Tab-separated table of C-alpha atoms in Angstrom:
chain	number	residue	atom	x	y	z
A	1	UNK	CA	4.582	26.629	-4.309
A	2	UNK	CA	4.095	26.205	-0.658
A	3	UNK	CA	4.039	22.866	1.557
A	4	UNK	CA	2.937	22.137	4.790
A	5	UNK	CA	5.516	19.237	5.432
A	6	UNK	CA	4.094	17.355	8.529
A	7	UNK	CA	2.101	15.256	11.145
A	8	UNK	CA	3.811	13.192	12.638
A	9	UNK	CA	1.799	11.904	15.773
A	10	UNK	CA	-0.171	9.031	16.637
A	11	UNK	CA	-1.839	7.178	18.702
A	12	UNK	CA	-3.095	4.355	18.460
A	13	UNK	CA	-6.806	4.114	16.823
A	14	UNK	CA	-6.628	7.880	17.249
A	15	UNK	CA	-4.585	9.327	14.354
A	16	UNK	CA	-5.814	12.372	14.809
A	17	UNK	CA	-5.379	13.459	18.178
A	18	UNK	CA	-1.346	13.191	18.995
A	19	UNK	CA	-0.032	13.813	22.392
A	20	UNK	CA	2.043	16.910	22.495
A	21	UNK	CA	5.605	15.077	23.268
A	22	UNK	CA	5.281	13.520	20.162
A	23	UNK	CA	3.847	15.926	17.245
A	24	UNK	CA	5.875	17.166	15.007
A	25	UNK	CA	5.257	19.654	11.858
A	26	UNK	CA	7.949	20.119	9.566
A	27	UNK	CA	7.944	24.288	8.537
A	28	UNK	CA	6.135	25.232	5.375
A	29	UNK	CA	9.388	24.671	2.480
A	30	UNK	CA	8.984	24.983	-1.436
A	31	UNK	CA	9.527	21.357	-2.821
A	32	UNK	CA	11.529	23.081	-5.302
A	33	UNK	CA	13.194	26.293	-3.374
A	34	UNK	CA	15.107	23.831	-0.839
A	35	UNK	CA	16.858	20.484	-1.247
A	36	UNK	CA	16.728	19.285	2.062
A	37	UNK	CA	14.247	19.410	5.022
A	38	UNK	CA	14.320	21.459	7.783
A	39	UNK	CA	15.862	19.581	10.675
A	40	UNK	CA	14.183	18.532	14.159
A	41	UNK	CA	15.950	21.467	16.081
A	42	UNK	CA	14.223	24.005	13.779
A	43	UNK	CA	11.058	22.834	13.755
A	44	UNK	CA	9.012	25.355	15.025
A	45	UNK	CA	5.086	24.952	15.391
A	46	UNK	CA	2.962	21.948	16.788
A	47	UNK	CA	0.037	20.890	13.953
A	48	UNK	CA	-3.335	19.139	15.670
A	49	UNK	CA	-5.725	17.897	12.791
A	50	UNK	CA	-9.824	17.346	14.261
A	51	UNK	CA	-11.831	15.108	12.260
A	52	UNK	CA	-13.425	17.519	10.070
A	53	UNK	CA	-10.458	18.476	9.330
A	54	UNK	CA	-9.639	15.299	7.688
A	55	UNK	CA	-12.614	14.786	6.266
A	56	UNK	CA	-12.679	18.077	4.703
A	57	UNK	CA	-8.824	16.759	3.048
A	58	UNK	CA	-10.655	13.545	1.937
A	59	UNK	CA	-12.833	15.643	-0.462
A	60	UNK	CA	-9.578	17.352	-2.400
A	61	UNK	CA	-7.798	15.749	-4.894
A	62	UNK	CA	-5.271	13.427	-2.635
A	63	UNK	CA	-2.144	11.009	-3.843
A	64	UNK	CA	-1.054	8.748	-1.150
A	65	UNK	CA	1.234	5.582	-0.479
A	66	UNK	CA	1.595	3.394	2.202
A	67	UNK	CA	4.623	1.279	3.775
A	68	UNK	CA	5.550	0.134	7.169
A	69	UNK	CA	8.046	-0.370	9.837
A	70	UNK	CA	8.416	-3.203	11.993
A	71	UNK	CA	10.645	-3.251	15.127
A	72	UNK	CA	13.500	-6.006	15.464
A	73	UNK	CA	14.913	-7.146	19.068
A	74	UNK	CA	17.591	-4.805	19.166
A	75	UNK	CA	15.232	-2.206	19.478
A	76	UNK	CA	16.050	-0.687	16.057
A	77	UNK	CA	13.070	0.148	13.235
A	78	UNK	CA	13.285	-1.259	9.423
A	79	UNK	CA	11.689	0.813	6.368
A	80	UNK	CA	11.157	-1.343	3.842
A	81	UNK	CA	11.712	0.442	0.162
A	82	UNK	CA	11.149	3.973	1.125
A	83	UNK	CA	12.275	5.024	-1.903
A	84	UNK	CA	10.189	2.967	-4.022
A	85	UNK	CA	6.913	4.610	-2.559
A	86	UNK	CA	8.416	8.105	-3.100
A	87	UNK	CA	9.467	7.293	-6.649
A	88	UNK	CA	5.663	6.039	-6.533
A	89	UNK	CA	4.322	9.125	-5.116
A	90	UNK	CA	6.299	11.447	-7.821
A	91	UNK	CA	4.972	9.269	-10.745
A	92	UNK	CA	1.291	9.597	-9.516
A	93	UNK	CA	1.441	13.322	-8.423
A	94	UNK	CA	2.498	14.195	-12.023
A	95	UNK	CA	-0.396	11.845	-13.394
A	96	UNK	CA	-2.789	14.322	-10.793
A	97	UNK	CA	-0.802	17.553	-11.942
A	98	UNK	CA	0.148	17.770	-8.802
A	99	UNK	CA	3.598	19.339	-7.148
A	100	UNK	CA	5.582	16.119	-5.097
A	101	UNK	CA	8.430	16.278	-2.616
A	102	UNK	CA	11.928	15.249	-4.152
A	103	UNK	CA	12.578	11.142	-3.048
A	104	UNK	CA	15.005	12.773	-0.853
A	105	UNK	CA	12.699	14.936	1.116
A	106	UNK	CA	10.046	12.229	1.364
A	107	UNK	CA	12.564	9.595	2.956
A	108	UNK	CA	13.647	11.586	5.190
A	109	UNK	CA	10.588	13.065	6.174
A	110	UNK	CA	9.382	9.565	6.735
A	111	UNK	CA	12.331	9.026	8.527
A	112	UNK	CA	11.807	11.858	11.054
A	113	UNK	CA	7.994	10.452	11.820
A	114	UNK	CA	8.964	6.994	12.908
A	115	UNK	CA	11.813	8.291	14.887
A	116	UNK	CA	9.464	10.997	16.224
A	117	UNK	CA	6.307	8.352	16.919
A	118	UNK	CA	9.366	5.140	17.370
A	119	UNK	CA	7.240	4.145	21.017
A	120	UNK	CA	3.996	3.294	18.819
A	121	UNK	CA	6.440	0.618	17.216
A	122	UNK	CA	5.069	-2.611	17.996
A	123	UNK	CA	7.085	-5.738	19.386
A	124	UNK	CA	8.497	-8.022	17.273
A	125	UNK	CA	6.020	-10.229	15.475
A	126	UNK	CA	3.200	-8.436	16.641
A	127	UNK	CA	2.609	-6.133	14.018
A	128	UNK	CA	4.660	-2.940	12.833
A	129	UNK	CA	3.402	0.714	12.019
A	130	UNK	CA	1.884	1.603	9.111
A	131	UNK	CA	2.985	4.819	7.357
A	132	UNK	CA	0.659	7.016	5.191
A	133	UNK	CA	2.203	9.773	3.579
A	134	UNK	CA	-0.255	11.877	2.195
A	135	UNK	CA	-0.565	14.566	-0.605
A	136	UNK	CA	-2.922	17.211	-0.944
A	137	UNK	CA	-4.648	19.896	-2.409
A	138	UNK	CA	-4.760	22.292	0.106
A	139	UNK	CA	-4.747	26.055	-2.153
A	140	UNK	CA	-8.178	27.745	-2.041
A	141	UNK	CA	-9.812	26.848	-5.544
A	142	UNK	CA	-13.513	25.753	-6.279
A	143	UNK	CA	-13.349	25.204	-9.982
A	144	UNK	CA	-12.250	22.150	-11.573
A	145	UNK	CA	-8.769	22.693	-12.195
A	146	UNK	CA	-5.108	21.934	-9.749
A	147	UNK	CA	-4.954	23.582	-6.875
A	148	UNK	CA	-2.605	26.274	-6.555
A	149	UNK	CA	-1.350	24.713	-2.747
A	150	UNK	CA	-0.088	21.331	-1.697
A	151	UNK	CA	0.423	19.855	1.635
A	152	UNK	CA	2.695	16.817	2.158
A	153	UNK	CA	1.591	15.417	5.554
A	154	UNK	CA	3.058	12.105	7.234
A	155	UNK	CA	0.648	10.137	9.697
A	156	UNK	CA	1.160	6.813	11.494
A	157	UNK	CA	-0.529	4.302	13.213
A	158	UNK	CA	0.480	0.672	15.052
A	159	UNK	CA	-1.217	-2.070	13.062
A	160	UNK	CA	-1.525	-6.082	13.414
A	161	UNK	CA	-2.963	-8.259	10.236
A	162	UNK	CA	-5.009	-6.252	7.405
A	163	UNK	CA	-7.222	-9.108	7.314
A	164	UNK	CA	-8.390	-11.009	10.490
A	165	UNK	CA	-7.354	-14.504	9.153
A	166	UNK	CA	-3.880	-13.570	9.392
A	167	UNK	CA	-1.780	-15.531	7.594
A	168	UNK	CA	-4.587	-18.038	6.518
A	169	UNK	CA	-6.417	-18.544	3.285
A	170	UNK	CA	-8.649	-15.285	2.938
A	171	UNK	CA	-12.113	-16.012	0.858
A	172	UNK	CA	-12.332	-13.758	-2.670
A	173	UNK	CA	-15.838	-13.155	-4.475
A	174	UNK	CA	-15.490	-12.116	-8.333
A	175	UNK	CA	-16.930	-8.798	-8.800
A	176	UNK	CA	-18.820	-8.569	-12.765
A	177	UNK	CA	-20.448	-5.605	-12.402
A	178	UNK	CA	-19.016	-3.107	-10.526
A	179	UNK	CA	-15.443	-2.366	-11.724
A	180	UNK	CA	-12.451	-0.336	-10.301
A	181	UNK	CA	-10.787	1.112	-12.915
A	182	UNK	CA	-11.278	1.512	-16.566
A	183	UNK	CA	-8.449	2.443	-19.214
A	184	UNK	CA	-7.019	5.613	-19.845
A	185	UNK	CA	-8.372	6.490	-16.352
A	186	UNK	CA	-6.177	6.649	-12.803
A	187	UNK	CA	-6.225	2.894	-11.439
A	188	UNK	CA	-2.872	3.029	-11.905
A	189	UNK	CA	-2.683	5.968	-9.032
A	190	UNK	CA	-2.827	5.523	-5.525
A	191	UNK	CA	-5.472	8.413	-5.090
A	192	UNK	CA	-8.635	8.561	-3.067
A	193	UNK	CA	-11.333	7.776	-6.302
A	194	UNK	CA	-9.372	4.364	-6.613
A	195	UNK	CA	-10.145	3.486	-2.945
A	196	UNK	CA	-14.221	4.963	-3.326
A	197	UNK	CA	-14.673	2.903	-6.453
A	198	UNK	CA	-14.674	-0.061	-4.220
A	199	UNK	CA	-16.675	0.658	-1.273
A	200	UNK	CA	-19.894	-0.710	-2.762
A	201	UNK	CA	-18.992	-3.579	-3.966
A	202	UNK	CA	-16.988	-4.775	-1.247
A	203	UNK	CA	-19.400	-3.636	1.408
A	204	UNK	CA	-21.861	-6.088	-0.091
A	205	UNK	CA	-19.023	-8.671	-0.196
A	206	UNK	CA	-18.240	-8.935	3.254
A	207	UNK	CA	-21.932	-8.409	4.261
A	208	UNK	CA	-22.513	-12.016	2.463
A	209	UNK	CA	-19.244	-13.028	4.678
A	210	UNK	CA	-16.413	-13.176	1.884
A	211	UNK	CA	-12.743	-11.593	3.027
A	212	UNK	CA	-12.875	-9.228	-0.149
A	213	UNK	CA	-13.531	-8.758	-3.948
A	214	UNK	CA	-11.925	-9.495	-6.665
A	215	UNK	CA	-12.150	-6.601	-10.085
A	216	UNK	CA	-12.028	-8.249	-13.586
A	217	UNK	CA	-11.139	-5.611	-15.976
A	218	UNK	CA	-14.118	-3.697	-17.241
A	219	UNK	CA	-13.808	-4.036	-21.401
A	220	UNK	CA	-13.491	-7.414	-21.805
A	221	UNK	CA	-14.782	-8.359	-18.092
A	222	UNK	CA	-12.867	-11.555	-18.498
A	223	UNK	CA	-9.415	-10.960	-17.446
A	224	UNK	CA	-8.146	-10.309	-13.259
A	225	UNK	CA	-7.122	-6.953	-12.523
A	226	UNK	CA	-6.716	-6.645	-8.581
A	227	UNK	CA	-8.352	-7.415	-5.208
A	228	UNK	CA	-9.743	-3.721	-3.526
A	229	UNK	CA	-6.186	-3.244	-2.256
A	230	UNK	CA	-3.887	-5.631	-3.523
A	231	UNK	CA	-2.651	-7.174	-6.115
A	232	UNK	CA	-3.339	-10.564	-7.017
A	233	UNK	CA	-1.097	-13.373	-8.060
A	234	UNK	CA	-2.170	-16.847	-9.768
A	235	UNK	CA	0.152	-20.752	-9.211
A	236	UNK	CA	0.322	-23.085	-11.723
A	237	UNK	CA	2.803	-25.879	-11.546
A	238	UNK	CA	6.021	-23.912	-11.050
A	239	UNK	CA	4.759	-20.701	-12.727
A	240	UNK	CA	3.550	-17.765	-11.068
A	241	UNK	CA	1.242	-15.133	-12.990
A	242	UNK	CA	0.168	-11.943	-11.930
A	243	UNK	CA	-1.483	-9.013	-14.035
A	244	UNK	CA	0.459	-6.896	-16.169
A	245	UNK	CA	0.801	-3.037	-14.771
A	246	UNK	CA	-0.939	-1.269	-17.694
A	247	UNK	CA	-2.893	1.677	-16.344
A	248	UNK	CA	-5.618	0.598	-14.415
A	249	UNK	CA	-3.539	-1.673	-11.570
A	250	UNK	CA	-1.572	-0.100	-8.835
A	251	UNK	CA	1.909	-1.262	-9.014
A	252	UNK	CA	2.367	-2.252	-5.697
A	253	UNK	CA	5.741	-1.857	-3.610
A	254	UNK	CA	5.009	-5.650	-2.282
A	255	UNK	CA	3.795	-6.793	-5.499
A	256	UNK	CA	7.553	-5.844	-7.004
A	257	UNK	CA	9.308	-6.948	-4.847
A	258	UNK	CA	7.442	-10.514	-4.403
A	259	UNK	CA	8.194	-10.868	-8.626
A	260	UNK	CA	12.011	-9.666	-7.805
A	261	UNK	CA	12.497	-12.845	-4.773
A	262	UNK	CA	10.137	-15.325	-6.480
A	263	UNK	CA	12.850	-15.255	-9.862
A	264	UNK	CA	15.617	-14.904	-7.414
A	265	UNK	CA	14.056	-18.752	-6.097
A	266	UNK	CA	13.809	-19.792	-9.415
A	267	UNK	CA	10.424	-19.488	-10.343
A	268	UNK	CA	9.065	-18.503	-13.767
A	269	UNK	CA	7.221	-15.095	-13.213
A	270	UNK	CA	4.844	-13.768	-15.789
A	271	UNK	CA	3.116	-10.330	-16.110
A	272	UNK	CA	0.180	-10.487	-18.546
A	273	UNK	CA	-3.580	-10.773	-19.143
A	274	UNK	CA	-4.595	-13.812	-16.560
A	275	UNK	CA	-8.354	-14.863	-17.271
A	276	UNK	CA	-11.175	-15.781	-15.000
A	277	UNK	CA	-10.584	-19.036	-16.217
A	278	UNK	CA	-7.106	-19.693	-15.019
A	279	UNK	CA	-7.863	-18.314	-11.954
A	280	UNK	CA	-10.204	-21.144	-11.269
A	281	UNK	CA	-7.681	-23.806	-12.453
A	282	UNK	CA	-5.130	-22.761	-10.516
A	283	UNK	CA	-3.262	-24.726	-7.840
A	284	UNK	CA	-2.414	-21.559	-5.458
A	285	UNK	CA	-3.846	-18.374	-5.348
A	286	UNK	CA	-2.292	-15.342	-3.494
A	287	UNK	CA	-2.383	-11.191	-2.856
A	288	UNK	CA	0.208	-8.840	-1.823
A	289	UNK	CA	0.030	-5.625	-0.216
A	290	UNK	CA	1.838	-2.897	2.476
A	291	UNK	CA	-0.905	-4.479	5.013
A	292	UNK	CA	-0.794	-8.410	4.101
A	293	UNK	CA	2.449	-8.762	2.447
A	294	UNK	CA	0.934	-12.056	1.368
A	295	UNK	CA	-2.123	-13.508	1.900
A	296	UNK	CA	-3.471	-16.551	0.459
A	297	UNK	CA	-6.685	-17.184	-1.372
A	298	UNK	CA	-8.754	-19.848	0.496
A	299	UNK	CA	-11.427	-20.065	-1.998
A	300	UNK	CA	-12.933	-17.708	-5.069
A	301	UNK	CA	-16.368	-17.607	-5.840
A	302	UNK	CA	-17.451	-16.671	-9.461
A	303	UNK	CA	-21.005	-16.529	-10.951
A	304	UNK	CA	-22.612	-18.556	-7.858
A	305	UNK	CA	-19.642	-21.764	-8.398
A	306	UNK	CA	-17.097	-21.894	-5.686
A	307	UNK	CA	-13.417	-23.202	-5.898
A	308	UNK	CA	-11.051	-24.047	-3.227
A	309	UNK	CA	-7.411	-23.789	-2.934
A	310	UNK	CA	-5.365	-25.966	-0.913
A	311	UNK	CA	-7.397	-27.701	1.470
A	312	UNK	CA	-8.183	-24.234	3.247
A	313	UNK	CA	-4.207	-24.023	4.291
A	314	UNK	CA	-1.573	-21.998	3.345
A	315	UNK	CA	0.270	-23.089	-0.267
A	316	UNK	CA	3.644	-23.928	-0.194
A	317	UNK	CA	4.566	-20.729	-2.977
A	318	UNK	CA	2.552	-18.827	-0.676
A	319	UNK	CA	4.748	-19.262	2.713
A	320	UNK	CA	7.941	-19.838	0.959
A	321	UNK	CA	7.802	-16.138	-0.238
A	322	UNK	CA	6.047	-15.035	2.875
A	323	UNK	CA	8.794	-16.011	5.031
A	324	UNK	CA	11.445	-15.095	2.566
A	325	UNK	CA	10.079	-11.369	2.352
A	326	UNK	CA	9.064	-10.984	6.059
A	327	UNK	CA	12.376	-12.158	7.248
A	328	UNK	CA	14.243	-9.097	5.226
A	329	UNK	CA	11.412	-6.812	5.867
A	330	UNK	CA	11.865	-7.574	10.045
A	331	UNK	CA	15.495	-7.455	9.748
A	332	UNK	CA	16.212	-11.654	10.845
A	333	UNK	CA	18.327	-12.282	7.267
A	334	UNK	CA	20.455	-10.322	5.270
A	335	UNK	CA	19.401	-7.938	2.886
A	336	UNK	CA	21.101	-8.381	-0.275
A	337	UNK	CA	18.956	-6.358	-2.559
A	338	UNK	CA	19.589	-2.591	-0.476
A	339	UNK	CA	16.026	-3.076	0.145
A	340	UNK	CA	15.882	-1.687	3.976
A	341	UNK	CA	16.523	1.373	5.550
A	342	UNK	CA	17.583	0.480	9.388
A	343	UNK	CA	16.845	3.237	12.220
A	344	UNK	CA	18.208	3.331	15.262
């Protein structure tokens, strides 16, 4: 089975127009056939996508992750659990019966695209740059059934805050209708239908001047399941609860990792069914993401009655782990956990 193992230019708000000096398209190589990647030197043709080509990719069956790279002041570029996302990227290709590059071809084909795209890096504590591998269908087929084709294409883009706030309390509406995922079904997959199920809902959210929406899950419509694109954790006293990865939440890269340093610090961390209710008697309120890392929950709105969380400022769980994470992730304190990849 064939792969088209590439993009790797940007610019930035133009992903899809990359200056010659800085495309790159990895040869066509059979996931399986080869065990490594072709290198820079033998990379041989130059790969421009237009818009409708994209568009045209967004239609096809798709499994994607996300992660990102800030820069530190030595000039040098972090990747922050590379191998996580590929591991991430295997498990939901196989739930799409899709074919997935090996975790080593996808780190080092991530690898290879920041190195290739390093001057869209942005300065220290101004952002980093986001990193979208993508797979795809890509075989001519028109029935309902896998394609017979795959293309595993890298593209990257200089980003500042997900949200504008920043780090500042973001402002959640409950969602009780419209829901994201239901069981048995593929919330638990970072593909394209998980991102479309949201649209509506959150459009309508942020048109009435809330930050996002928040799904409950969609049998009981009672318990939290996740924020459009993160996860969502819930404070109380010294515990932290967040809910339990059972087929309809993505587990998130950040979302692991912020349960993995919160224990480290001592805190009790529970995965489980978190209701409505405890959400609103909470004493901090916070998401996790690739984008946000962390971003804490201002206020939530639920049936028409709004609660507030901490005075409109950051918790103190909330920056504690921010800083704590953010500091490996950027390099400034020592990575313990094997977490980082450094490039220089």
């Amino acid at each position: 089975m064939e792969s088209g193992l590439g993009y790797a230019g940007a610019q930035p708000n133009h992903l899809l127009s990359p200056s010659p000096n800085v495309t790159r398209l990895l040869s066509p190589t059979s996931f399986t056939g080869r065990k490594r990647l072709p290198s820079s030197s033998s990379l041989k043709n130059k790969l421009r996508f237009s818009s409708s080509h994209l568009q045209l990719a967004s239609a096809t069956r798709r499994e994607a992750t996300s992660l990102s790279a800030p820069g530190k002041q030595d000039g040098s570029i972090v990747l922050f659990r590379p191998k996580e996302n590929a591991l991430r990227m295997r498990v939901g290709a196989e739930r799409m019966c899709m074919t997935s590059p090996t975790v080593e071809q996808f780190v080092e084909a991530v690898k290879l695209t920041v190195l290739a795209n390093k001057r869209w890096v942005p300065p220290p504590g101004k952002g980093s740059l986001y990193i979208r591998p993508l797979l795809m269908g890509s075989g001519s087929v028109l029935g309902v059934a896998p394609a017979p084709e795959y293309t595993f294409l890298i593209y990257v883009s200089p980003v500042g805050n997900y949200f504008k706030e920043g780090l500042a309390p973001i402002h959640l509406i409950v969602e009780n209708e419209f829901h994201r995922a239901t069981p048995g079904g593929t919330g638990g997959v970072k593909t394209i239908g998980n991102y479309a199920a949201v649209l509506k809902a959150q459009s309508g959210a942020k048109a009435k001047g809330y930050s996002d929406v928040l799904y409950l899950d969609s049998v009981h419509k009672r318990y939290l399941e996740e924020v459009s694109s993160c996860n969502v954790f819930v404070v109380k006293d010294s515990v932290i609860s967040t809910p339990a990865i059972k087929g309809t939440i993505l587990p998130g890269i950040t979302r692991k990792s912020i349960i993995d340093v919160a224990r480290s610090q001592g805190f009790q961390v529970e995965e489980r069914l978190v209701s409505v209710e405890e959400l609103l008697d909470a004493d901090e309120v916070f998401c996790t993401g690739t984008a946000v890392v962390i971003s804490p929950v201002g206020s939530i709105t639920y049936l028409g009655k709004r609660v507030s969380y901490g005075d409109s400022k950051v918790g103190v769980v909330s920056q504690q782990l921010y800083t704590t994470l953010t500091s490996m992730q950027m390099g400034l304190s020592e990575d313990k956990l094997g977490w980082t990849v450094v490039l220089k």
